[in-house]
Amino acid sequence: MSAQIPLSLRWPSWLRLEQFDASGASQGTTAALEAAARDAQAPWVFVSGPGGSGKTHLLVGTCHAAQTCGRRAQYLDIGELAAPRAERLRALGGSDLLALDGVDALAGTPADEHALFDLYNRCRAEGSVLVFAAAAPPALLPLGLPDLRSRLAACVQGRLKPLDEGARRALLQARAAARGIELDEAVLDWLFAHQARDLGTLTGLLERIDRAALAAQRRVTIPFLRQLLAAPR
């Protein structure tokens, strides 16, 4: 996924709020994001959790939900911004909803922190809604700008934890079944042993498997996966 998803790009079909398994989220997290997607007066939201807990899924899903309501939405991964990052942050604007992923990437860099602080205040003045995501909540980020920390801490706080392996297997199997793909237990065992186990990576891989299996008119088996993943992309 690129650092910035333009308004005209269709959001990946598997990243929807309704497809998020909320069993690893604190109570009210998805409801707060749904409100932010549809209501310009909704409280802003800060989602935190370790890698693989679903932060990007939720932010992209919120953007998609906003667009289905006729609102302009934009997603940005701060960690993927090229230098000078502060200038690029200050250039943002024009969206009804702006989702900023990877906020922890700018913590400790004064120029970047000040740029986010200025963007926060500008979006508040312009009536845009901001949603944020980082590996840790604001109180635990190494932010040097107290005013930025206090503003981020004032957002609705959503906490995430990764799903256990059993839940991830079941979710991947269900997403595959929705595409007409059968992933038996042996195939799942092989995938979890040979690929990254976070849902984002596995779901992206499922897209590739789906296209290849359809083109080859083949069942998804371990030999098929070995051949597919050994081939250049």
mmCIF file of C-alpha atoms in Angstrom:
data_model
loop_
_atom_site.group_PDB
_atom_site.id
_atom_site.type_symbol
_atom_site.label_atom_id
_atom_site.label_comp_id
_atom_site.label_asym_id
_atom_site.label_seq_id
_atom_site.Cartn_x
_atom_site.Cartn_y
_atom_site.Cartn_z
ATOM 1 C CA MET A 1 0.000 0.000 0.000
ATOM 2 C CA SER A 2 1.375 3.402 -0.931
ATOM 3 C CA ALA A 3 2.069 6.029 1.685
ATOM 4 C CA GLN A 4 -0.857 8.102 0.487
ATOM 5 C CA ILE A 5 -4.014 6.702 -1.061
ATOM 6 C CA PRO A 6 -5.600 9.322 -3.339
ATOM 7 C CA LEU A 7 -9.295 10.009 -3.110
ATOM 8 C CA SER A 8 -10.054 8.344 -6.436
ATOM 9 C CA LEU A 9 -8.493 4.969 -5.593
ATOM 10 C CA ARG A 10 -10.805 2.201 -4.498
ATOM 11 C CA TRP A 11 -9.952 0.985 -1.041
ATOM 12 C CA PRO A 12 -8.825 -2.680 -0.862
ATOM 13 C CA SER A 13 -11.971 -4.783 -0.645
ATOM 14 C CA TRP A 14 -10.864 -6.762 2.394
ATOM 15 C CA LEU A 15 -10.214 -3.658 4.522
ATOM 16 C CA ARG A 16 -13.706 -2.796 5.712
ATOM 17 C CA LEU A 17 -14.924 -1.896 9.193
ATOM 18 C CA GLU A 18 -17.604 -4.573 8.982
ATOM 19 C CA GLN A 19 -14.956 -7.207 8.198
ATOM 20 C CA PHE A 20 -12.788 -6.334 11.191
ATOM 21 C CA ASP A 21 -12.737 -8.903 13.995
ATOM 22 C CA ALA A 22 -13.327 -6.624 16.977
ATOM 23 C CA SER A 23 -12.595 -9.295 19.580
ATOM 24 C CA GLY A 24 -9.104 -7.820 19.932
ATOM 25 C CA ALA A 25 -10.308 -4.218 20.230
ATOM 26 C CA SER A 26 -11.332 -2.257 23.286
ATOM 27 C CA GLN A 27 -15.056 -1.668 23.640
ATOM 28 C CA GLY A 28 -16.419 1.080 21.425
ATOM 29 C CA THR A 29 -13.412 1.328 19.094
ATOM 30 C CA THR A 30 -15.184 0.413 15.866
ATOM 31 C CA ALA A 31 -18.284 2.390 16.842
ATOM 32 C CA ALA A 32 -16.148 5.501 17.371
ATOM 33 C CA LEU A 33 -14.539 5.045 13.953
ATOM 34 C CA GLU A 34 -17.927 4.517 12.300
ATOM 35 C CA ALA A 35 -19.100 7.791 13.838
ATOM 36 C CA ALA A 36 -15.942 9.583 12.636
ATOM 37 C CA ALA A 37 -16.571 8.256 9.119
ATOM 38 C CA ARG A 38 -20.065 9.671 8.810
ATOM 39 C CA ASP A 39 -20.267 12.676 11.144
ATOM 40 C CA ALA A 40 -18.165 15.851 10.876
ATOM 41 C CA GLN A 41 -18.950 16.573 14.533
ATOM 42 C CA ALA A 42 -17.826 13.171 15.834
ATOM 43 C CA PRO A 43 -14.939 12.949 18.289
ATOM 44 C CA TRP A 44 -11.548 12.229 16.780
ATOM 45 C CA VAL A 45 -10.079 8.770 17.397
ATOM 46 C CA PHE A 46 -6.588 7.514 18.268
ATOM 47 C CA VAL A 47 -6.067 3.760 17.767
ATOM 48 C CA SER A 48 -3.031 2.040 19.251
ATOM 49 C CA GLY A 49 -1.701 -1.507 19.211
ATOM 50 C CA PRO A 50 1.283 -3.618 18.189
ATOM 51 C CA GLY A 51 2.034 -4.662 14.633
ATOM 52 C CA GLY A 52 -0.531 -7.058 13.233
ATOM 53 C CA SER A 53 -3.339 -5.874 15.502
ATOM 54 C CA GLY A 54 -5.337 -4.268 12.678
ATOM 55 C CA LYS A 55 -4.589 -0.541 12.879
ATOM 56 C CA THR A 56 -4.250 -0.074 9.118
ATOM 57 C CA HIS A 57 -7.353 -2.177 8.501
ATOM 58 C CA LEU A 58 -9.383 0.105 10.744
ATOM 59 C CA LEU A 59 -8.066 3.357 9.293
ATOM 60 C CA VAL A 60 -8.545 2.300 5.676
ATOM 61 C CA GLY A 61 -11.954 0.867 6.569
ATOM 62 C CA THR A 62 -12.902 4.206 8.113
ATOM 63 C CA CYS A 63 -11.899 5.993 4.903
ATOM 64 C CA HIS A 64 -14.022 3.629 2.847
ATOM 65 C CA ALA A 65 -16.987 4.125 5.183
ATOM 66 C CA ALA A 66 -16.607 7.895 4.856
ATOM 67 C CA GLN A 67 -16.588 7.706 1.069
ATOM 68 C CA THR A 68 -19.758 5.596 1.042
ATOM 69 C CA CYS A 69 -21.372 8.514 2.917
ATOM 70 C CA GLY A 70 -20.248 10.895 0.175
ATOM 71 C CA ARG A 71 -17.382 12.363 2.175
ATOM 72 C CA ARG A 72 -13.828 12.922 0.944
ATOM 73 C CA ALA A 73 -11.336 10.702 2.720
ATOM 74 C CA GLN A 74 -7.597 10.210 2.639
ATOM 75 C CA TYR A 75 -5.207 7.705 4.247
ATOM 76 C CA LEU A 76 -1.551 8.440 4.937
ATOM 77 C CA ASP A 77 1.168 6.309 6.529
ATOM 78 C CA ILE A 78 3.503 8.836 8.159
ATOM 79 C CA GLY A 79 6.270 6.256 8.417
ATOM 80 C CA GLU A 80 6.385 5.994 4.608
ATOM 81 C CA LEU A 81 6.575 9.740 3.974
ATOM 82 C CA ALA A 82 9.716 10.843 2.184
ATOM 83 C CA ALA A 83 11.767 13.718 3.573
ATOM 84 C CA PRO A 84 11.153 16.517 4.284
ATOM 85 C CA ARG A 85 8.314 14.968 6.255
ATOM 86 C CA ALA A 86 7.295 18.172 8.056
ATOM 87 C CA GLU A 87 6.674 19.975 4.774
ATOM 88 C CA ARG A 88 4.604 17.098 3.436
ATOM 89 C CA LEU A 89 2.475 17.015 6.583
ATOM 90 C CA ARG A 90 1.816 20.724 6.336
ATOM 91 C CA ALA A 91 0.749 20.323 2.708
ATOM 92 C CA LEU A 92 -2.090 17.971 3.627
ATOM 93 C CA GLY A 93 -5.662 19.168 3.568
ATOM 94 C CA GLY A 94 -8.882 19.274 1.614
ATOM 95 C CA SER A 95 -10.383 16.075 3.013
ATOM 96 C CA ASP A 96 -13.458 15.627 5.186
ATOM 97 C CA LEU A 97 -11.636 12.785 6.920
ATOM 98 C CA LEU A 98 -7.887 12.255 7.169
ATOM 99 C CA ALA A 99 -6.513 8.984 8.578
ATOM 100 C CA LEU A 100 -2.918 9.208 9.797
ATOM 101 C CA ASP A 101 -1.203 5.883 10.390
ATOM 102 C CA GLY A 102 2.226 5.416 11.995
ATOM 103 C CA VAL A 103 2.174 8.505 14.217
ATOM 104 C CA ASP A 104 4.959 6.967 16.302
ATOM 105 C CA ALA A 105 7.322 7.430 13.319
ATOM 106 C CA LEU A 106 7.555 11.174 13.967
ATOM 107 C CA ALA A 107 7.826 11.040 17.762
ATOM 108 C CA GLY A 108 11.073 12.622 18.910
ATOM 109 C CA THR A 109 11.596 14.727 15.775
ATOM 110 C CA PRO A 110 10.700 18.305 16.733
ATOM 111 C CA ALA A 111 10.011 19.606 13.225
ATOM 112 C CA ASP A 112 7.693 16.688 12.452
ATOM 113 C CA GLU A 113 5.896 16.990 15.780
ATOM 114 C CA HIS A 114 5.286 20.696 15.227
ATOM 115 C CA ALA A 115 4.009 19.984 11.716
ATOM 116 C CA LEU A 116 1.495 17.444 13.058
ATOM 117 C CA PHE A 117 0.486 19.896 15.784
ATOM 118 C CA ASP A 118 -0.161 22.573 13.161
ATOM 119 C CA LEU A 119 -2.079 20.110 10.974
ATOM 120 C CA TYR A 120 -4.189 19.083 13.971
ATOM 121 C CA ASN A 121 -5.145 22.697 14.687
ATOM 122 C CA ARG A 122 -5.819 23.484 11.026
ATOM 123 C CA CYS A 123 -8.078 20.457 10.572
ATOM 124 C CA ARG A 124 -9.963 21.405 13.724
ATOM 125 C CA ALA A 125 -10.501 24.925 12.375
ATOM 126 C CA GLU A 126 -11.546 23.663 8.916
ATOM 127 C CA GLY A 127 -13.975 21.050 10.233
ATOM 128 C CA SER A 128 -12.049 18.008 9.034
ATOM 129 C CA VAL A 129 -12.075 14.837 11.121
ATOM 130 C CA LEU A 130 -8.764 13.182 12.017
ATOM 131 C CA VAL A 131 -8.195 9.587 13.065
ATOM 132 C CA PHE A 132 -4.757 8.407 14.164
ATOM 133 C CA ALA A 133 -2.921 5.138 14.706
ATOM 134 C CA ALA A 134 0.349 4.266 16.422
ATOM 135 C CA ALA A 135 2.027 1.368 18.174
ATOM 136 C CA ALA A 136 1.361 2.923 21.587
ATOM 137 C CA PRO A 137 -1.133 5.408 23.072
ATOM 138 C CA PRO A 138 -0.098 9.078 23.249
ATOM 139 C CA ALA A 139 0.967 8.876 26.882
ATOM 140 C CA LEU A 140 3.562 6.229 26.003
ATOM 141 C CA LEU A 141 4.935 7.798 22.812
ATOM 142 C CA PRO A 142 8.277 9.638 23.151
ATOM 143 C CA LEU A 143 6.748 12.954 22.096
ATOM 144 C CA GLY A 144 8.728 16.036 22.983
ATOM 145 C CA LEU A 145 5.881 18.506 22.360
ATOM 146 C CA PRO A 146 3.528 18.492 25.382
ATOM 147 C CA ASP A 147 0.719 20.280 23.533
ATOM 148 C CA LEU A 148 0.712 17.624 20.811
ATOM 149 C CA ARG A 149 0.612 14.850 23.388
ATOM 150 C CA SER A 150 -2.330 16.447 25.191
ATOM 151 C CA ARG A 151 -4.309 16.900 21.985
ATOM 152 C CA LEU A 152 -3.736 13.323 20.871
ATOM 153 C CA ALA A 153 -4.619 12.080 24.352
ATOM 154 C CA ALA A 154 -7.905 14.002 24.163
ATOM 155 C CA CYS A 155 -9.058 11.802 21.268
ATOM 156 C CA VAL A 156 -11.220 8.761 21.886
ATOM 157 C CA GLN A 157 -8.679 6.039 22.634
ATOM 158 C CA GLY A 158 -9.064 2.647 20.967
ATOM 159 C CA ARG A 159 -6.735 -0.143 22.085
ATOM 160 C CA LEU A 160 -5.989 -3.198 19.937
ATOM 161 C CA LYS A 161 -4.285 -6.509 20.557
ATOM 162 C CA PRO A 162 -3.413 -9.103 17.917
ATOM 163 C CA LEU A 163 -5.786 -12.009 17.446
ATOM 164 C CA ASP A 164 -4.427 -15.356 18.561
ATOM 165 C CA GLU A 165 -3.403 -17.833 15.883
ATOM 166 C CA GLY A 166 -6.643 -19.781 16.069
ATOM 167 C CA ALA A 167 -8.712 -16.660 15.416
ATOM 168 C CA ARG A 168 -6.422 -15.574 12.577
ATOM 169 C CA ARG A 169 -6.684 -18.985 10.932
ATOM 170 C CA ALA A 170 -10.468 -18.960 11.215
ATOM 171 C CA LEU A 171 -10.708 -15.435 9.807
ATOM 172 C CA LEU A 172 -8.398 -16.207 6.870
ATOM 173 C CA GLN A 173 -10.367 -19.370 6.141
ATOM 174 C CA ALA A 174 -13.639 -17.395 6.182
ATOM 175 C CA ARG A 175 -12.245 -14.717 3.860
ATOM 176 C CA ALA A 176 -11.039 -17.415 1.486
ATOM 177 C CA ALA A 177 -14.422 -19.169 1.561
ATOM 178 C CA ALA A 178 -16.123 -15.883 0.658
ATOM 179 C CA ARG A 179 -14.033 -15.943 -2.532
ATOM 180 C CA GLY A 180 -14.863 -19.565 -3.239
ATOM 181 C CA ILE A 181 -11.420 -20.781 -2.117
ATOM 182 C CA GLU A 182 -11.084 -23.795 0.144
ATOM 183 C CA LEU A 183 -8.103 -23.636 2.503
ATOM 184 C CA ASP A 184 -7.845 -26.956 4.303
ATOM 185 C CA GLU A 185 -5.954 -27.369 7.561
ATOM 186 C CA ALA A 186 -2.791 -28.643 5.849
ATOM 187 C CA VAL A 187 -2.675 -25.583 3.590
ATOM 188 C CA LEU A 188 -3.221 -23.279 6.568
ATOM 189 C CA ASP A 189 -0.457 -25.062 8.482
ATOM 190 C CA TRP A 190 1.920 -24.516 5.564
ATOM 191 C CA LEU A 191 0.986 -20.842 5.154
ATOM 192 C CA PHE A 192 1.438 -20.082 8.846
ATOM 193 C CA ALA A 193 4.771 -21.899 8.871
ATOM 194 C CA HIS A 194 6.211 -20.231 5.748
ATOM 195 C CA GLN A 195 4.674 -16.749 5.610
ATOM 196 C CA ALA A 196 4.358 -13.775 7.922
ATOM 197 C CA ARG A 197 1.479 -14.499 10.255
ATOM 198 C CA ASP A 198 -0.111 -11.063 10.524
ATOM 199 C CA LEU A 199 -3.524 -10.770 8.941
ATOM 200 C CA GLY A 200 -2.563 -7.897 6.668
ATOM 201 C CA THR A 201 0.159 -9.941 4.970
ATOM 202 C CA LEU A 202 -1.940 -13.086 4.822
ATOM 203 C CA THR A 203 -4.984 -11.308 3.401
ATOM 204 C CA GLY A 204 -2.866 -9.600 0.768
ATOM 205 C CA LEU A 205 -1.428 -12.994 -0.118
ATOM 206 C CA LEU A 206 -4.961 -14.347 -0.394
ATOM 207 C CA GLU A 207 -5.613 -11.818 -3.172
ATOM 208 C CA ARG A 208 -2.632 -13.197 -5.089
ATOM 209 C CA ILE A 209 -3.686 -16.805 -4.485
ATOM 210 C CA ASP A 210 -7.208 -16.037 -5.678
ATOM 211 C CA ARG A 211 -6.010 -14.535 -8.970
ATOM 212 C CA ALA A 212 -3.533 -17.348 -9.626
ATOM 213 C CA ALA A 213 -5.947 -20.156 -8.774
ATOM 214 C CA LEU A 214 -8.619 -18.625 -11.001
ATOM 215 C CA ALA A 215 -6.188 -18.223 -13.899
ATOM 216 C CA ALA A 216 -4.850 -21.762 -13.550
ATOM 217 C CA GLN A 217 -8.226 -23.307 -12.708
ATOM 218 C CA ARG A 218 -6.588 -25.204 -9.868
ATOM 219 C CA ARG A 219 -7.398 -26.026 -6.278
ATOM 220 C CA VAL A 220 -5.240 -24.378 -3.641
ATOM 221 C CA THR A 221 -2.822 -27.047 -2.466
ATOM 222 C CA ILE A 222 0.622 -26.957 -0.899
ATOM 223 C CA PRO A 223 2.390 -27.773 -4.241
ATOM 224 C CA PHE A 224 0.369 -25.003 -5.899
ATOM 225 C CA LEU A 225 1.422 -22.529 -3.190
ATOM 226 C CA ARG A 226 5.077 -23.564 -3.426
ATOM 227 C CA GLN A 227 5.007 -22.962 -7.176
ATOM 228 C CA LEU A 228 3.161 -19.661 -6.851
ATOM 229 C CA LEU A 229 5.391 -18.190 -4.170
ATOM 230 C CA ALA A 230 8.586 -19.301 -5.934
ATOM 231 C CA ALA A 231 7.576 -17.473 -9.109
ATOM 232 C CA PRO A 232 8.606 -13.834 -9.642
ATOM 233 C CA ARG A 233 5.771 -11.370 -9.067
#
